[in-house]
Coordinates of C-alpha atoms in Angstrom, one line a residue:
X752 CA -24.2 123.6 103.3
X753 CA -23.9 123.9 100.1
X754 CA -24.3 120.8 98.0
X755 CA -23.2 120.2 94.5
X756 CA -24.9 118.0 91.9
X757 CA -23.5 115.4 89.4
X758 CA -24.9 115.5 86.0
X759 CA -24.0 116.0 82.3
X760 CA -20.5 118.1 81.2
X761 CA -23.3 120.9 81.1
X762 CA -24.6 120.7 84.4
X763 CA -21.1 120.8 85.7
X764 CA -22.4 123.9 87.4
X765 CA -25.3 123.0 89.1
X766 CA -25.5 124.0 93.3
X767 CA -28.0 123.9 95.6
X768 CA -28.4 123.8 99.0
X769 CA -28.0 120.7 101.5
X770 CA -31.4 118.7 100.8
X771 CA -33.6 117.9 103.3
X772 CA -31.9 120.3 105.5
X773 CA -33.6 121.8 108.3
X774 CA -33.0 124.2 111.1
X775 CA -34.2 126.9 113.7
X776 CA -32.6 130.1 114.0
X777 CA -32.8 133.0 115.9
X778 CA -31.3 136.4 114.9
X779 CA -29.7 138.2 117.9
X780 CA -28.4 142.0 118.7
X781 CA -27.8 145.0 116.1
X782 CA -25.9 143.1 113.5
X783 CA -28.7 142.2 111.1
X784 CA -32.2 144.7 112.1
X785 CA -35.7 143.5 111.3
X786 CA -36.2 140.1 112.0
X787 CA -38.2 138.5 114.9
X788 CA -38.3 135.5 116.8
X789 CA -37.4 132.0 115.7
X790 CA -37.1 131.2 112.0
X791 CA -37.5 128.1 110.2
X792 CA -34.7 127.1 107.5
X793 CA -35.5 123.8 105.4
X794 CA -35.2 122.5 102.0
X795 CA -36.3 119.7 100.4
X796 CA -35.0 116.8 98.7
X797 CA -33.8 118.8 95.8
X798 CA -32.0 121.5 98.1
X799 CA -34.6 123.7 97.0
X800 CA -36.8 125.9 99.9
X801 CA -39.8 125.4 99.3
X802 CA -43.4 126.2 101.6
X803 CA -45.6 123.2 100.3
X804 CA -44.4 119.3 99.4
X805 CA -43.7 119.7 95.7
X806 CA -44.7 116.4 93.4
X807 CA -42.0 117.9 90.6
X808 CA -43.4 115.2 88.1
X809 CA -46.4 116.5 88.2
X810 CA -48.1 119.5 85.6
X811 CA -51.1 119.7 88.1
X812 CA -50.2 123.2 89.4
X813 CA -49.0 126.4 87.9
X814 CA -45.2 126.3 89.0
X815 CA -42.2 128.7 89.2
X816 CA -38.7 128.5 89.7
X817 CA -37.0 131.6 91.6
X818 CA -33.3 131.3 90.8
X819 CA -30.6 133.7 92.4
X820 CA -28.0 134.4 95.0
X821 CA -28.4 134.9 98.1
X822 CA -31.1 137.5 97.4
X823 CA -33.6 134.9 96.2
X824 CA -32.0 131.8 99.0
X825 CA -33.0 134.5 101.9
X826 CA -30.7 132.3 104.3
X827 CA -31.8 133.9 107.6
X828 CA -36.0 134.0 106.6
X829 CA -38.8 131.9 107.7
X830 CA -39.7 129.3 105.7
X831 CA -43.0 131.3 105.3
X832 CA -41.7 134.7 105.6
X833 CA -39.5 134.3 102.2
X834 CA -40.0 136.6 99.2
X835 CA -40.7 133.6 97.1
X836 CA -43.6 132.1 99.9
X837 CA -44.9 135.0 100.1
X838 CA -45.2 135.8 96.4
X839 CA -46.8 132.4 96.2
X840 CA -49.7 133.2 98.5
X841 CA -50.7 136.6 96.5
X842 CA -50.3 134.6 93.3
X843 CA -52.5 131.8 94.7
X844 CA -54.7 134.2 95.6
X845 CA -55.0 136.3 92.2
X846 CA -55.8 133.0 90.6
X847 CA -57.4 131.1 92.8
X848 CA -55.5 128.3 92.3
X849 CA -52.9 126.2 93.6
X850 CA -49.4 128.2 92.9
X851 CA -45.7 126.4 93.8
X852 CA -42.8 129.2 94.0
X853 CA -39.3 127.2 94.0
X854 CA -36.9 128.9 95.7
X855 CA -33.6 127.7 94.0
X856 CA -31.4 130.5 95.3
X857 CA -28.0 129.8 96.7
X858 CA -25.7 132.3 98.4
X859 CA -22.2 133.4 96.3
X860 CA -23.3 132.0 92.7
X861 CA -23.1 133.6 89.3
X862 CA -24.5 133.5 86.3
X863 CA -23.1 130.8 84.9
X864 CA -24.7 128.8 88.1
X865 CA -27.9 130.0 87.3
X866 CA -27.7 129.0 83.5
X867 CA -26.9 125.1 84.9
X868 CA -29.9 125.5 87.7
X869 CA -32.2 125.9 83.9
X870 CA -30.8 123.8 82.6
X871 CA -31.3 120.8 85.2
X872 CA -35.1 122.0 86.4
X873 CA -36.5 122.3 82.7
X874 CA -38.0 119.1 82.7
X875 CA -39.8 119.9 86.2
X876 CA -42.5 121.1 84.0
X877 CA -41.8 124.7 85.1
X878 CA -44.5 127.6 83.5
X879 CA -42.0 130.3 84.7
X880 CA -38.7 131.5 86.1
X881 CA -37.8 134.3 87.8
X882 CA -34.3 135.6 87.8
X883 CA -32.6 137.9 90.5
X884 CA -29.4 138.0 89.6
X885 CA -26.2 140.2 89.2
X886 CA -24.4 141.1 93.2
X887 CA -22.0 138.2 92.9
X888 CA -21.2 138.7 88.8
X889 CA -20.5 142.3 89.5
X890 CA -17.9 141.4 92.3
X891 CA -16.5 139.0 90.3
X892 CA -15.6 141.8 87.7
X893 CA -14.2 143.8 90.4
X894 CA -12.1 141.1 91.6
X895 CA -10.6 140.6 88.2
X896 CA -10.1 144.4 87.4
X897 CA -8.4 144.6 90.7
X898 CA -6.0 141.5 89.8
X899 CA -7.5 139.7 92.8
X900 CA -8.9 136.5 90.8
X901 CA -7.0 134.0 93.1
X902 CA -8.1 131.1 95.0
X903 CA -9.1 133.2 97.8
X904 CA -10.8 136.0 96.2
X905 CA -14.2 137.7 95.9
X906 CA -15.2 135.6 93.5
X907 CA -14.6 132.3 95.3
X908 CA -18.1 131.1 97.0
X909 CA -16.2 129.1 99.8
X910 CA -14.6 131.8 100.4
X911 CA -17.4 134.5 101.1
X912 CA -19.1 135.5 104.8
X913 CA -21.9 134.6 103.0
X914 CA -21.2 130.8 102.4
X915 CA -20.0 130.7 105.6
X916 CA -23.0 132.2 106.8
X917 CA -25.2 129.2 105.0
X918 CA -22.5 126.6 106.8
X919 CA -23.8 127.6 110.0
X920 CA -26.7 125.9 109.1
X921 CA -25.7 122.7 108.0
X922 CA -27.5 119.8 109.2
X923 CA -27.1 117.2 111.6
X924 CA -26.9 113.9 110.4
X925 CA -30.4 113.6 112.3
X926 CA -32.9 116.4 112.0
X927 CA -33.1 118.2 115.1
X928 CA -36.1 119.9 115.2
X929 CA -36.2 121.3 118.8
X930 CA -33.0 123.2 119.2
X931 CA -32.6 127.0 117.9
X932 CA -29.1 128.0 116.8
X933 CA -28.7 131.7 117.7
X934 CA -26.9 133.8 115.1
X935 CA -25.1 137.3 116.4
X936 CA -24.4 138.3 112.7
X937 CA -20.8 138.0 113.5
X938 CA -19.1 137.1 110.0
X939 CA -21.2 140.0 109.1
X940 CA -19.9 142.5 111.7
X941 CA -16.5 142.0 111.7
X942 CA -16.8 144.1 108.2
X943 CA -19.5 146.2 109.0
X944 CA -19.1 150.1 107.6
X945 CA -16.6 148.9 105.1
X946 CA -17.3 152.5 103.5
X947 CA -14.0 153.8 106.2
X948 CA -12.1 151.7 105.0
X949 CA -8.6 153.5 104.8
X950 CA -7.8 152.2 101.2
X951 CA -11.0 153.9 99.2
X952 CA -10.2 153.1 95.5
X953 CA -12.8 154.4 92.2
X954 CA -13.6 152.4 89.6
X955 CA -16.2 152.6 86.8
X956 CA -16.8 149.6 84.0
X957 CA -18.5 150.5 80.7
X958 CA -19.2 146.8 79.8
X959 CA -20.1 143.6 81.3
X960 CA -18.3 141.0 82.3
X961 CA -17.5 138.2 79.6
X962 CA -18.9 135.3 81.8
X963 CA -21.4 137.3 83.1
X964 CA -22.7 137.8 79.0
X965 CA -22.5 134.2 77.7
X966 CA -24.2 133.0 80.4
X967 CA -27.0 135.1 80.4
X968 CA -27.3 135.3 76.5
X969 CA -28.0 131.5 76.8
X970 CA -30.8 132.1 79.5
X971 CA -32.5 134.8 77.5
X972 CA -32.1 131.9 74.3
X973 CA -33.5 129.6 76.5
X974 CA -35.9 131.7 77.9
X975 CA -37.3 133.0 74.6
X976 CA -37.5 129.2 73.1
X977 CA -38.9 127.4 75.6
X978 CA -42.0 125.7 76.8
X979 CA -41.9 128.3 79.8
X980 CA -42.3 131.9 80.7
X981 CA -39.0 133.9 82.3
X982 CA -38.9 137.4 84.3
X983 CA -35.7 138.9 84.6
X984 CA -35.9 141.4 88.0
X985 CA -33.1 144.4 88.8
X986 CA -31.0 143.6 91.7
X987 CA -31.7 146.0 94.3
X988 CA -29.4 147.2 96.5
X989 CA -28.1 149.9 99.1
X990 CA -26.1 152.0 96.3
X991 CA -27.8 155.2 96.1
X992 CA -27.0 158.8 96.8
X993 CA -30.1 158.2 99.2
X994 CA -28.3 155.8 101.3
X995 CA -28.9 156.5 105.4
X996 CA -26.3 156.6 107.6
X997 CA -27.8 153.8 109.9
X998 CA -27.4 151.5 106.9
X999 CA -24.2 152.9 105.7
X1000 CA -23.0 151.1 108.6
X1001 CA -23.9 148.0 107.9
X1002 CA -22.4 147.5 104.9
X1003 CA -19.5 145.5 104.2
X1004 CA -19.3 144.1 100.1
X1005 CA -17.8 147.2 99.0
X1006 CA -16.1 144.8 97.8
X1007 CA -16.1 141.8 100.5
X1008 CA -13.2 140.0 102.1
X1009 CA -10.8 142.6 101.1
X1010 CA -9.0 145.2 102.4
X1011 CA -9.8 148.2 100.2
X1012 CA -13.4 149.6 99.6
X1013 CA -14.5 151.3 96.4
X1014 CA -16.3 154.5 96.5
X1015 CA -20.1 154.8 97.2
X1016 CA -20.3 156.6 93.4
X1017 CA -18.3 153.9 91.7
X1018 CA -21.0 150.9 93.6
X1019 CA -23.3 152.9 92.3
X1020 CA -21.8 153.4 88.6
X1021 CA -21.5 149.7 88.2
X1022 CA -24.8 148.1 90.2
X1023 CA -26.5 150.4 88.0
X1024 CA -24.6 149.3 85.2
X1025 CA -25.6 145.6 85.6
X1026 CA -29.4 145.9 86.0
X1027 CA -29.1 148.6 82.9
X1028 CA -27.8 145.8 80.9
X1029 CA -30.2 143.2 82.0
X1030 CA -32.9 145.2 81.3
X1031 CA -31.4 145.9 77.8
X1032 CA -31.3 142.2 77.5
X1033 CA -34.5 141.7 78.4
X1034 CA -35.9 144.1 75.9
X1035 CA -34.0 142.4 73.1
X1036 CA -35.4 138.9 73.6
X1037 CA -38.8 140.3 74.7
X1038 CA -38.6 138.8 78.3
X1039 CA -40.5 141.1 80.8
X1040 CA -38.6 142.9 83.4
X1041 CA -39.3 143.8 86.8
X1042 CA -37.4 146.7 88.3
X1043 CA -37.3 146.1 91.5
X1044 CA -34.4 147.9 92.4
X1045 CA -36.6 151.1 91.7
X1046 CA -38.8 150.2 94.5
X1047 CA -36.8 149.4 97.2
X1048 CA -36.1 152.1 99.5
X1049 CA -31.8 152.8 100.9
X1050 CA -32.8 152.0 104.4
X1051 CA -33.2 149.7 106.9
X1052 CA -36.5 149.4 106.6
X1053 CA -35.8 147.1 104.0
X1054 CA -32.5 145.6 104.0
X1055 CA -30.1 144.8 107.1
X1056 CA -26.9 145.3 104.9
X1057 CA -25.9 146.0 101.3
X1058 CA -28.4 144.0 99.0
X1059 CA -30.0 141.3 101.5
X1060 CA -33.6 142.1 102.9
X1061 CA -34.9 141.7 106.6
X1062 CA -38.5 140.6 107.1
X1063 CA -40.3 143.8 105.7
X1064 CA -37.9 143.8 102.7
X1065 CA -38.9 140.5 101.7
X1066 CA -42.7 141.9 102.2
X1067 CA -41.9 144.6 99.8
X1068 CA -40.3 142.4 97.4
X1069 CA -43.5 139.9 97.4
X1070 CA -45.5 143.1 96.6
X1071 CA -43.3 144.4 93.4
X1072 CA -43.2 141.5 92.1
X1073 CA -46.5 140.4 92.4
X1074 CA -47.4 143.7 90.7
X1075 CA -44.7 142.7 88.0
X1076 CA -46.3 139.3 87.2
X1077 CA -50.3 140.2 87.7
X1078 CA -49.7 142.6 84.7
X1079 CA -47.9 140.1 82.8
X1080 CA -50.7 137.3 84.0
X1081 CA -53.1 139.6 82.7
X1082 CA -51.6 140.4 79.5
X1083 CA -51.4 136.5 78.9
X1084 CA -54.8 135.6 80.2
X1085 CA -54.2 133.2 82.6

């Protein structure tokens, strides 16, 4: 579940996930292709998911904060068989030394989310941050352009399949570490090939939301001042004139929990808008970027729906970023 944390007017903000949560699933039938067997779930006593005990007062290892969306959380991944772990064991590898990749993502967040998750892990004696950011933000805009900025709108995490989805793996109040919750996908499938939708609607934005901005602007500030290192990575997704049918089908936030769908050329028009812009902002502050979106192949080899990877995605994640951050390792000379 997610948890929310108390803490100065400017950590107001500030979500993680239930800590100390652990659980065993199993992903079942066509809904969500390319995982196997039973995966581990768990967090620590932060809420973060992590693949080592983490002594967060300590500066004795090289240590990096992933923060995100669901992208970077990975709700249905191995403990193990996360991007983030697995980034941490080619890192460890490259510099032969201990390496500790936080995981800090947290399905349906923003920007503004991600600012507050800096903000409160600064003095965890971080050397960088990664940031994979932008699906939620960019349905939020369309939510407001389409005057659907309710209480029960795209833009309201308790209201997403994807909040719901991390519910279903809410603790016990004792940790059961024996039984395995099977998972059908079925939040997921009951909007599957969202594309037909009979309502199909365009839409193109040529600038960014204003939340979106202001809380970014104060990462990159951060970023560039700071005692720490940050990476800003594309958001990757299934938008592309390249898209295959087979995943066609599975996708379902075009925009989610609605019952209109924009085009495939307008998701593409504004995805492609976002990561533009972050890579713009990157370039301003001088704060490498990774563009990972331009690695990651419209299929289901790598994702199981619109922007969320199966077990090989988060392989080929690990490997572009890895390439992203041994260059910039390099460059630095550590």
């Amino acid at each position: 579940d997610v948890y929310k944390r108390q803490g100065p007017k400017e950590h107001n903000d500030f979500l993680t996930l239930q800590p100390n949560m652990f659980k065993r699933v199993e992903i079942l039938g066509n809904t969500m292709p390319g995982f196997e067997g039973i995966n581990t779930i768990s967090t620590d006593q932060k809420g973060f998911r992590t693949n080592r005990e983490v002594d967060y007062q300590s500066e004795q290892h090289f240590r990096i904060f992933a923060i995100g969306g669901s992208t970077t959380e990975e709700i249905y991944a191995d403990d193990t068989e996360t991007w983030t772990a697995l980034l941490e064991d080619k890192l460890e590898l490259h510099i032969e030394s201990p390496v500790e990749v936080i995981n800090t993502g947290v399905s349906g967040i923003r920007a503004k989310h991600h600012l507050a998750t800096l903000l409160n892990t600064e003095e965890l004696h971080p050397d960088y941050y990664i940031f994979l950011v932008g699906v939620n933000d960019w349905n939020h805009q369309i939510s407001k352009m389409q005057k659907n900025d309710d209480d029960v709108s795209i833009s309201s995490i308790q209201d997403t399949l994807l909040f719901k989805g991390v519910k279903l793996l809410k603790p016990s109040p004792e940790v059961d570490r024996e039984t395995v919750h099977q998972n059908y996908g079925e939040y997921y499938s009951s909007q599957n090939d969202s594309l037909s939708k009979s309502d199909v609607r365009s839409m193109s934005i040529n600038k960014i939301d204003s939340e979106y901005i202001n809380a970014m602007n104060q990462i990159a500030i951060r970023c560039s001042a700071g005692n720490y290192q940050c990476i800003f990575v594309s958001q990757p997704s299934a938008y592309s004139n390249k898209l295959t049918d087979n995943l066609k089908s599975k996708l379902w936030m075009t925009p989610p929990n609605v019952d209109f769908t924009l085009d495939l050329e307008s998701l593409i028009q504004i995805s492609s808008f976002y990561n533009t812009w972050l890579e713009n902002l990157s370039k301003v502050n001088n704060i490498p970027f990774c563009d990972l979106s331009g690695h990651m192949e419209p299929s289901e080899r790598f994702f199981y729906d619109d922007v969320h990877y199966n077990e090989n995605g988060s392989k080929r994640v690990a490997e572009v970023l890895f390439s992203c951050f041994r260059a910039e390792l390099t460059n630095k000379a550590i």
